[in-house]
Coordinates of C-alpha atoms in Angstrom, one line a residue:
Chain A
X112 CA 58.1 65.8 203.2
X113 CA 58.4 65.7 207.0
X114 CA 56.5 68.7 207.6
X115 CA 54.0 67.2 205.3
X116 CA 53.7 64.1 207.1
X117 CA 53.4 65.8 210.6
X118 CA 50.6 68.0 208.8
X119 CA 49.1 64.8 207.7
X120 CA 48.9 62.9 210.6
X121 CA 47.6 65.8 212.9
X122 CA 45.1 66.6 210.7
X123 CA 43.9 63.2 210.2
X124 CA 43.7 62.4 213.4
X125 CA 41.8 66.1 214.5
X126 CA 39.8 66.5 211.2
X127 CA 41.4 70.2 210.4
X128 CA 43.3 69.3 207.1
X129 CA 46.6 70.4 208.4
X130 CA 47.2 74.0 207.2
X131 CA 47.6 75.5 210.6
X132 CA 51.1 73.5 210.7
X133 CA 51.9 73.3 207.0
X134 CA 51.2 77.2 206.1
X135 CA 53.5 78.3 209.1
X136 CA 55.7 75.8 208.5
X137 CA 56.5 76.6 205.1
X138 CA 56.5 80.6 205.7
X139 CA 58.9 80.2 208.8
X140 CA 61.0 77.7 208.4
X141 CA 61.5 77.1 204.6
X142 CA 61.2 81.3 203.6
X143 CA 58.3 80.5 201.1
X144 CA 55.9 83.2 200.4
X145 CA 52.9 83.1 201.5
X146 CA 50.6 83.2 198.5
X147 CA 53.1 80.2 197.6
X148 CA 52.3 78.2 200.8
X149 CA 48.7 78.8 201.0
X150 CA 47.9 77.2 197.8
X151 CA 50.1 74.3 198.4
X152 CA 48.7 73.7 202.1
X153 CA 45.1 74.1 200.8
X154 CA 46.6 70.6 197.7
X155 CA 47.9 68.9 201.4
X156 CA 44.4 69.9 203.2
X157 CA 43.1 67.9 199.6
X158 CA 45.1 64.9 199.8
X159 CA 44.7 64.2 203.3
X160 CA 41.3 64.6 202.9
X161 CA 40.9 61.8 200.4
X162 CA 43.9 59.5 202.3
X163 CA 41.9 60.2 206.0
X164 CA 38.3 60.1 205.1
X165 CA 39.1 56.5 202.7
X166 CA 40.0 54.6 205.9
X167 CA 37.4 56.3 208.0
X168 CA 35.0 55.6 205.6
X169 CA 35.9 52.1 205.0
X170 CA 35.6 51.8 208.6
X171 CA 31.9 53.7 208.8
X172 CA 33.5 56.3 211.0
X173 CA 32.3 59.2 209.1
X174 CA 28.6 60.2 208.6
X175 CA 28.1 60.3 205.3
X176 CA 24.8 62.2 205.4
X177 CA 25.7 64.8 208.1
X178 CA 28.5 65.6 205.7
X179 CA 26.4 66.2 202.9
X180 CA 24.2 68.2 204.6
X181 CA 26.6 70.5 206.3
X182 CA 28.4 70.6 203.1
X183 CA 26.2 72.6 201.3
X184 CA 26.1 74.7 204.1
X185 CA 29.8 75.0 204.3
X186 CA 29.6 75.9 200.4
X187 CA 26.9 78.6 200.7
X188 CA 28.8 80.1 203.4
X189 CA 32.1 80.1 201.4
X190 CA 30.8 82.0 198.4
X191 CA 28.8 84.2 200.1
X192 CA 32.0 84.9 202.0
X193 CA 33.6 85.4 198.7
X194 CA 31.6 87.8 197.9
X195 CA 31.2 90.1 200.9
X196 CA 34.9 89.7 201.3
X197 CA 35.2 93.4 199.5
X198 CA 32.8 95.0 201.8
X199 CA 34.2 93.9 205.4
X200 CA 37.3 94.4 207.4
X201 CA 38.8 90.8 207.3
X202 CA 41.1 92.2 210.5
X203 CA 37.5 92.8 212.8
X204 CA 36.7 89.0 211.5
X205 CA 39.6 87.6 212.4
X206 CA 39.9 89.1 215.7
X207 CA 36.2 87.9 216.9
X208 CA 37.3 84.4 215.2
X209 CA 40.3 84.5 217.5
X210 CA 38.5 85.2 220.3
X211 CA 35.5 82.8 220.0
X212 CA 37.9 79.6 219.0
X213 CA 40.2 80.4 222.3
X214 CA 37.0 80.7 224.4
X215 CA 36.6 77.4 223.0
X216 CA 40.3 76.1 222.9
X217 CA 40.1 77.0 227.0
X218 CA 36.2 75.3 227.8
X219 CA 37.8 72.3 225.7
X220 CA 41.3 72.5 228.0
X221 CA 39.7 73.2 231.4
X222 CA 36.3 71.9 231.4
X223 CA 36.5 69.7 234.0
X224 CA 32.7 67.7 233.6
X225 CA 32.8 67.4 230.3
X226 CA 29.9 66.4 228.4
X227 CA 29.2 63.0 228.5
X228 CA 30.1 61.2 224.9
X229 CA 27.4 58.4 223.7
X230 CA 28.1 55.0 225.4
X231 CA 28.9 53.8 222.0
X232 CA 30.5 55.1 218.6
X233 CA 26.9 54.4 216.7
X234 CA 24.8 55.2 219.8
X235 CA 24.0 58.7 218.3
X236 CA 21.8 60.4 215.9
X237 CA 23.5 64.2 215.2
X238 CA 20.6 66.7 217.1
X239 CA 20.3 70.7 216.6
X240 CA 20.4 70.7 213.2
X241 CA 19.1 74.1 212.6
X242 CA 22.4 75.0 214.7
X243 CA 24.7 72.5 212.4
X244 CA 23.6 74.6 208.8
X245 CA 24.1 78.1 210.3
X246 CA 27.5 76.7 212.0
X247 CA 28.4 75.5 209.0
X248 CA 27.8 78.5 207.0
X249 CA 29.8 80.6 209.2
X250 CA 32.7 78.2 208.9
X251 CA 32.5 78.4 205.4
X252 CA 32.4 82.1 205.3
X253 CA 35.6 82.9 207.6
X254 CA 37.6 80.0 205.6
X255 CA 36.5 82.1 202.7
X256 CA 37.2 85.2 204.5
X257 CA 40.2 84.3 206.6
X258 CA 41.5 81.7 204.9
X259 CA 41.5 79.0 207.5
X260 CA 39.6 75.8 206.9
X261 CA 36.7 74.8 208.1
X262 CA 38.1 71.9 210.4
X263 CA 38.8 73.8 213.9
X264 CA 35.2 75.3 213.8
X265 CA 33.1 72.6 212.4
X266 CA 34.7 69.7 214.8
X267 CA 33.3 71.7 217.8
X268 CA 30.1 72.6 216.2
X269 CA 29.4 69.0 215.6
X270 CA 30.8 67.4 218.9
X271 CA 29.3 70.3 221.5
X272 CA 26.4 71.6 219.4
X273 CA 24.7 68.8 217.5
X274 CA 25.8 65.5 220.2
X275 CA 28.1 63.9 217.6
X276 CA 30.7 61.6 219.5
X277 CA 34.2 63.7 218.8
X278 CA 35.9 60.9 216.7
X279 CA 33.0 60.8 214.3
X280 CA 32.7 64.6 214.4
X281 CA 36.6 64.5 213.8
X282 CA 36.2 61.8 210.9
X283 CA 33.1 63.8 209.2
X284 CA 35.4 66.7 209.2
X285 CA 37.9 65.4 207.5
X286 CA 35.8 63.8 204.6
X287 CA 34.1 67.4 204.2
X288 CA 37.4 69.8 204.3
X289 CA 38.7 67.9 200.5
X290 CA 35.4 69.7 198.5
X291 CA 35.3 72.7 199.7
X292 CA 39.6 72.5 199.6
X293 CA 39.3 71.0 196.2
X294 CA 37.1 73.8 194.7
X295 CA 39.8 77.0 196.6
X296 CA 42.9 74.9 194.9
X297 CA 41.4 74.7 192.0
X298 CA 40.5 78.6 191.4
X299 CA 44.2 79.2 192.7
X300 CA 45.4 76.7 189.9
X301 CA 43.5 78.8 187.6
X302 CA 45.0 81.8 188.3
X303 CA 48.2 80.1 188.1
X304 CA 49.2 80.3 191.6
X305 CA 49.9 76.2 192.3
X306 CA 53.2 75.5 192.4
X307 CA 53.7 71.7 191.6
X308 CA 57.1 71.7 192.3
X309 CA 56.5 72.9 196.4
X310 CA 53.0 70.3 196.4
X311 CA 55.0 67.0 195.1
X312 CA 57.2 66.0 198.1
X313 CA 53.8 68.0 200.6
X314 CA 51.5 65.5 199.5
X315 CA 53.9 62.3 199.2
X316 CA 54.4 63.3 203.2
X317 CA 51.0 64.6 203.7
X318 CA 49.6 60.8 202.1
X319 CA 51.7 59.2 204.7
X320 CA 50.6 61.3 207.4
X321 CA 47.0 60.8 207.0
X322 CA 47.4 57.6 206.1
X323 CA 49.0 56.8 209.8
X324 CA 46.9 59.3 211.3
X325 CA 44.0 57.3 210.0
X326 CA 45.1 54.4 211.8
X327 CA 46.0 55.9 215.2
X328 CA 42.9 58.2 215.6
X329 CA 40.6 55.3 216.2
X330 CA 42.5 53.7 218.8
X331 CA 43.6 57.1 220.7
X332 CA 41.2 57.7 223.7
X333 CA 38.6 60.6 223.0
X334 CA 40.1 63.2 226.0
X335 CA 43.6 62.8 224.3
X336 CA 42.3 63.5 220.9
X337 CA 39.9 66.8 222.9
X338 CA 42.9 67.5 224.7
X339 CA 45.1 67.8 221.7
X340 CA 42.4 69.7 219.5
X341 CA 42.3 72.4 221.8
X342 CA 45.9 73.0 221.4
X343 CA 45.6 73.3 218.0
X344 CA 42.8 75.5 218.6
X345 CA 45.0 77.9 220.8
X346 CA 47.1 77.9 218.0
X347 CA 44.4 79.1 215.1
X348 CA 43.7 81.7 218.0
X349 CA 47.1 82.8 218.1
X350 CA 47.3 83.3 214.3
X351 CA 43.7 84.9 214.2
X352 CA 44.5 87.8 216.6
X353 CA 48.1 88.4 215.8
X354 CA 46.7 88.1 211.7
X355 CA 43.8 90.7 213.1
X356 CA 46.0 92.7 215.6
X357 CA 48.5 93.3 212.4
X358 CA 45.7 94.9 210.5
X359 CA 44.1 96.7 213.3
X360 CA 46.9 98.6 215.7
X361 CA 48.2 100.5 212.8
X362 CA 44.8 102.4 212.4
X363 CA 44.2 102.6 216.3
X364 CA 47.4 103.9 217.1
X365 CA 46.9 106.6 214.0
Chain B
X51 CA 25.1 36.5 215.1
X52 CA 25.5 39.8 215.0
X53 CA 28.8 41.1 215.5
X54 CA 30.2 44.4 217.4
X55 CA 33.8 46.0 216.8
X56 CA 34.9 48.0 219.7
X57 CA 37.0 51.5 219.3
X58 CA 38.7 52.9 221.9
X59 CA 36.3 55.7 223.4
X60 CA 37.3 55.4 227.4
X61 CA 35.5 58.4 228.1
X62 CA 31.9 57.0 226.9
X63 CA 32.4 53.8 229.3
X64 CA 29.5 54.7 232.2
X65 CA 29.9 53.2 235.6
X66 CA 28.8 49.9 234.2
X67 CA 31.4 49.7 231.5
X68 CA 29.4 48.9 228.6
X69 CA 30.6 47.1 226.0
X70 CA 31.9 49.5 223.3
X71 CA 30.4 48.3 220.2
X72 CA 30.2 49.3 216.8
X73 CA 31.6 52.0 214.4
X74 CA 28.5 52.6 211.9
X75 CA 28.4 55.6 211.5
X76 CA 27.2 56.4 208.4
X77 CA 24.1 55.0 208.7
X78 CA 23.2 55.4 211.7
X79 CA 19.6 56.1 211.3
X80 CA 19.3 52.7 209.5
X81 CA 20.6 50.6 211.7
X82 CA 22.2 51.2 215.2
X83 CA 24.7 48.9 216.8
X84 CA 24.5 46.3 214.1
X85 CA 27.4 45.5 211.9
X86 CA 27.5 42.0 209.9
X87 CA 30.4 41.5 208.5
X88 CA 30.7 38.8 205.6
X89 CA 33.2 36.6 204.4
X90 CA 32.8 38.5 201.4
X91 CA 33.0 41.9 202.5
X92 CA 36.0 42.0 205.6
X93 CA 36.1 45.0 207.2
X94 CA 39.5 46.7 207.8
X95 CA 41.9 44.9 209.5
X96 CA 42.7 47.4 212.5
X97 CA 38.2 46.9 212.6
X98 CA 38.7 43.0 212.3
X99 CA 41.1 42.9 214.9
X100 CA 38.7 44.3 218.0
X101 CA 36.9 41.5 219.6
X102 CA 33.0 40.6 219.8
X103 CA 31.2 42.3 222.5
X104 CA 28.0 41.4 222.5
X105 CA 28.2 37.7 221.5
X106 CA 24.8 36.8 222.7
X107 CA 22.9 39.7 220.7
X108 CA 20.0 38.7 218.4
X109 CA 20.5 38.3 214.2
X110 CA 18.8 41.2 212.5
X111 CA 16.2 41.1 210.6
X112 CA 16.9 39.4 207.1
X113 CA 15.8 43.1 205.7
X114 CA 17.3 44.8 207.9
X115 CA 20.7 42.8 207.3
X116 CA 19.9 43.2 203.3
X117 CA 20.1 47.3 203.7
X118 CA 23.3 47.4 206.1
X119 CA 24.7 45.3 203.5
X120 CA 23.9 47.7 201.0
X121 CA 25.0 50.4 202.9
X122 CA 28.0 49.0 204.0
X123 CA 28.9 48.1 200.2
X124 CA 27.8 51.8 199.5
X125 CA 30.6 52.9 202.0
X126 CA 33.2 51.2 200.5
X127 CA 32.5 52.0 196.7
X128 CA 33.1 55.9 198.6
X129 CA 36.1 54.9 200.4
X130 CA 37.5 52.9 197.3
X131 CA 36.9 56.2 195.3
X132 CA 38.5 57.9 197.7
X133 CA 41.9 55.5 198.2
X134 CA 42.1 55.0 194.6
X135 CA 42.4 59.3 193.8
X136 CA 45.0 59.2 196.6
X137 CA 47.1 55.8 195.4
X138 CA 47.2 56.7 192.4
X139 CA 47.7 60.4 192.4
X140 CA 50.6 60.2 195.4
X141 CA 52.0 56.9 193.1
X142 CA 52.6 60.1 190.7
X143 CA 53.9 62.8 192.3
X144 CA 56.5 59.7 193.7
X145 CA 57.5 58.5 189.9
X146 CA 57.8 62.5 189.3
X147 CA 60.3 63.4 192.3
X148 CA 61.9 59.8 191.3
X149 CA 62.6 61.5 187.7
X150 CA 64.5 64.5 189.3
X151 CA 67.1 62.6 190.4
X152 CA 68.1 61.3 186.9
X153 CA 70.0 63.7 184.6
X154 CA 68.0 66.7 183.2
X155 CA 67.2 66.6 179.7
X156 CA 63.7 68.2 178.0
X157 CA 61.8 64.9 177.9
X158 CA 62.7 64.3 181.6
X159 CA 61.1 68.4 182.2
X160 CA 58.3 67.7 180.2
X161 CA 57.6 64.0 181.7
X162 CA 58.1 65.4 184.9
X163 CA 55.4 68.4 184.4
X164 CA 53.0 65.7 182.9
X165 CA 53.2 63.8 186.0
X166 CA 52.9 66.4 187.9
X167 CA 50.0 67.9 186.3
X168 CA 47.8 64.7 186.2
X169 CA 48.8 63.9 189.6
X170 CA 47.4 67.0 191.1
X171 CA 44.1 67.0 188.6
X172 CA 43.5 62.9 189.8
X173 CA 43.4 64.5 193.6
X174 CA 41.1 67.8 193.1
X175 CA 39.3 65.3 191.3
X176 CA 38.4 62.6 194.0
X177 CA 36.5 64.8 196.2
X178 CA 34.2 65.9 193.9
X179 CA 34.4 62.3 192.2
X180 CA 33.1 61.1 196.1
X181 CA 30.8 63.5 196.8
X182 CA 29.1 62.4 193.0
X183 CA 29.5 58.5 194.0
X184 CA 27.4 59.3 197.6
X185 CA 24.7 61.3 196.1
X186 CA 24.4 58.7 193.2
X187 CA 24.4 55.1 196.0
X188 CA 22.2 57.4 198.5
X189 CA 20.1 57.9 195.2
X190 CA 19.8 54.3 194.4
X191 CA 19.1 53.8 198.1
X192 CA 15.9 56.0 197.8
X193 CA 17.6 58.7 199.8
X194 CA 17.0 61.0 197.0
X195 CA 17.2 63.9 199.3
X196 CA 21.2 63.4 200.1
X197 CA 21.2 62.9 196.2
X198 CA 20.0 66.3 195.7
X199 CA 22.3 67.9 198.6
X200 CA 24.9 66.6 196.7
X201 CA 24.1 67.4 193.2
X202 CA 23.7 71.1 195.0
X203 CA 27.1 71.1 196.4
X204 CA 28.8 69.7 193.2
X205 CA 26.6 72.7 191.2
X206 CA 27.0 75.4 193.6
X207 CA 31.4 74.8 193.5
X208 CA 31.4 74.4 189.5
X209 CA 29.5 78.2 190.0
X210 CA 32.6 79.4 192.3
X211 CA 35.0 78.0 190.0
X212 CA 33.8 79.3 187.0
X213 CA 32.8 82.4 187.9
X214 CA 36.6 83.0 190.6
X215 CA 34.7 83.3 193.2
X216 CA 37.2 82.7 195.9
X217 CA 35.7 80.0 198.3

């Protein structure tokens, strides 16, 4: 329930769901297996989804319409990744999706003129669509490859690619992460690989979380929240090359 | 008068220090930097709580007010949607790891897995249940392009699910 709640909060706050701590987390410290913990990470990603994006929503902190609109995206991308996932080597993927999100964990950490957020939180009209959709395709197409969510590449895309200020980016991000999350749990559940028994006390903590994240993420200054998002990001980058080196070295070194 | 709420964003403050105003998001298109709250329709408390910043700005337009209205009721049918699938579901999965602590017997199992079940169904459920409830008020709004995006999404997952494609 702790873990959960720390998974919550983060991810409420950052717009990534909270796998990246959660999955870990539950491998490392608690022994589950991992095609245990995924499915019950990808319920958490769910609930905070629905606890985050009620508040932000409430508060007209998430664009409803960008959402949409990247959403379908996001969806095309995820079955299409579903169904190339046969034909290419997910350990090449995730090694160029390490290395692209820690070229972007370090621009996020040591950019030091960062671009210059709108004066105000509604001053904004999202630009560069035609660089949104594609984004968002590609997001949905590693989470389907790689299993990561969508969160640590669409926040960026949105922020640094279409001018989105980063809280509303963040908050957009998390109402979009519960479909796509929804629909993965629920082919998982079909296959009879939920366990109910590990979600329950996830998502009472994970609720919590995001319902606390929710509330801190609008008064947290924006470089704290970029700051903090590129950590997380150096962490998704850690996990993509080690998940890609582990597939790879074996046939290099053959 | 119309009314600004402020939220922290430091960074965004120019030499000047303009006021921060705001948070409408969702419709930004609409309406920029106008929010009019009613007596009728509060806006969260944490929102309530930031002061005015622009206290001299002009009323809107009384269209102009009508459709933020609308769109700020439109919000909060999502965001009800939205707290209700996650009250009511994590209310659940609470009543469920409430029943393992009393004494195991086969109605407490089979309550338990009940619980349990319609817990987790209520919260795959409230996604989708949102994303129909946005396409449907952006409908009504004569937005009937978001209404389609959505009716796309919601067709192109019921196609993964049914078919296992794994998304």
């Amino acid at each position: 329930m702790v873990a959960g709640g720390l998974a919550g909060s983060l991810g409420a706050m950052l717009g990534i769901g909270g796998g990246i701590v959660l999955v870990p987390a539950l491998v490392l410290l608690f022994g589950i297996p991992v095609e245990d913990a995924v499915p019950a990470s990808l319920m958490c990603v769910v609930a905070n989804s629905c606890a985050a994006a009620a508040g932000y929503v409430h508060n007209h902190l998430s664009d409803i319409r960008l959402g949409l609109t990247l959403e379908l995206s996001t969806v095309l991308g995820a079955i299409f990744g579903g169904l190339v996932a046969a034909m290419v080597a997910p350990a090449m993927v995730a090694v160029v999706f390490g290395l692209f999100t820690f070229y972007v964990a370090l621009q996020m950490l040591l950019l030091r003129a960062p671009r210059q957020e709108p004066a105000t939180l509604d001053d904004y009209s999202p630009t560069n669509y035609p660089l949104g959709i594609s984004g968002s395709f590609v997001a949905g197409g590693l989470s389907a490859l790689l299993g990561v969510g969508g969160g640590p590449l669409k926040v960026p895309l949105m922020s640094y690619g279409m001018r989105v200020p980063f809280k509303v980016a963040s908050a957009t991000s998390n109402l979009m992460i519960g479909v796509t999350g929804a629909a993965s749990v629920a082919a998982y559940a079909l296959r009879g690989h939920l366990k109910l028994a590990l979600v329950s006390p996830l998502v009472v903590g994970v609720l919590g979380g995001a319902y606390v994240g929710s509330l801190l993420m609008p008064k947290v200054p924006t470089p704290v929240l970029k700051k903090l998002f590129a950590l997380v990001l150096l962490v998704v980058a850690s996990q993509m090359l080690w998940k890609g080196g582990a597939g790879l070295w074996p046939n290099m070194l053959k | 008068m119309a009314e600004h709420v402020e939220v922290s964003e430091p960074e965004a403050a120019g030499p000047e220090g303009p006021a921060v105003s705001a948070a409408v998001m969702a419709d930004a298109h609409v309406t920029h930097n106008v929010v009019v709250p009613t007596v009728e329709q509060p806006l969260a408390p944490e929102v309530d709580a930031e002061p005015i910043t622009q206290p001299g700005a002009e009323a809107p337009p009384m269209g102009r007010a009508r459709r933020r209205d609308r769109t700020v009721a439109g919000d909060r049918w999502i965001a009800r949607v939205l707290r209700g699938g996650a009250v009511v579901s994590g209310g659940m999965f609470v009543v469920s790891l409430g029943l393992e602590a009393l004494p195991q017997s086969e109605n407490v199992h089979v309550a338990i897995d009940l619980l349990r079940k319609g817990a987790a169904s209520m919260l795959l459920v409230t996604p989708v249940a949102r994303l129909a409830v946005a396409g449907t008020l952006l409908g009504l709004k004569g937005e009937w392009r978001y209404t389609l995006i959505a009716a796309g999404v919601l067709g192109l997952l019921a196609i993964a699910v049914s078919t296992g494609i794994p998304t």
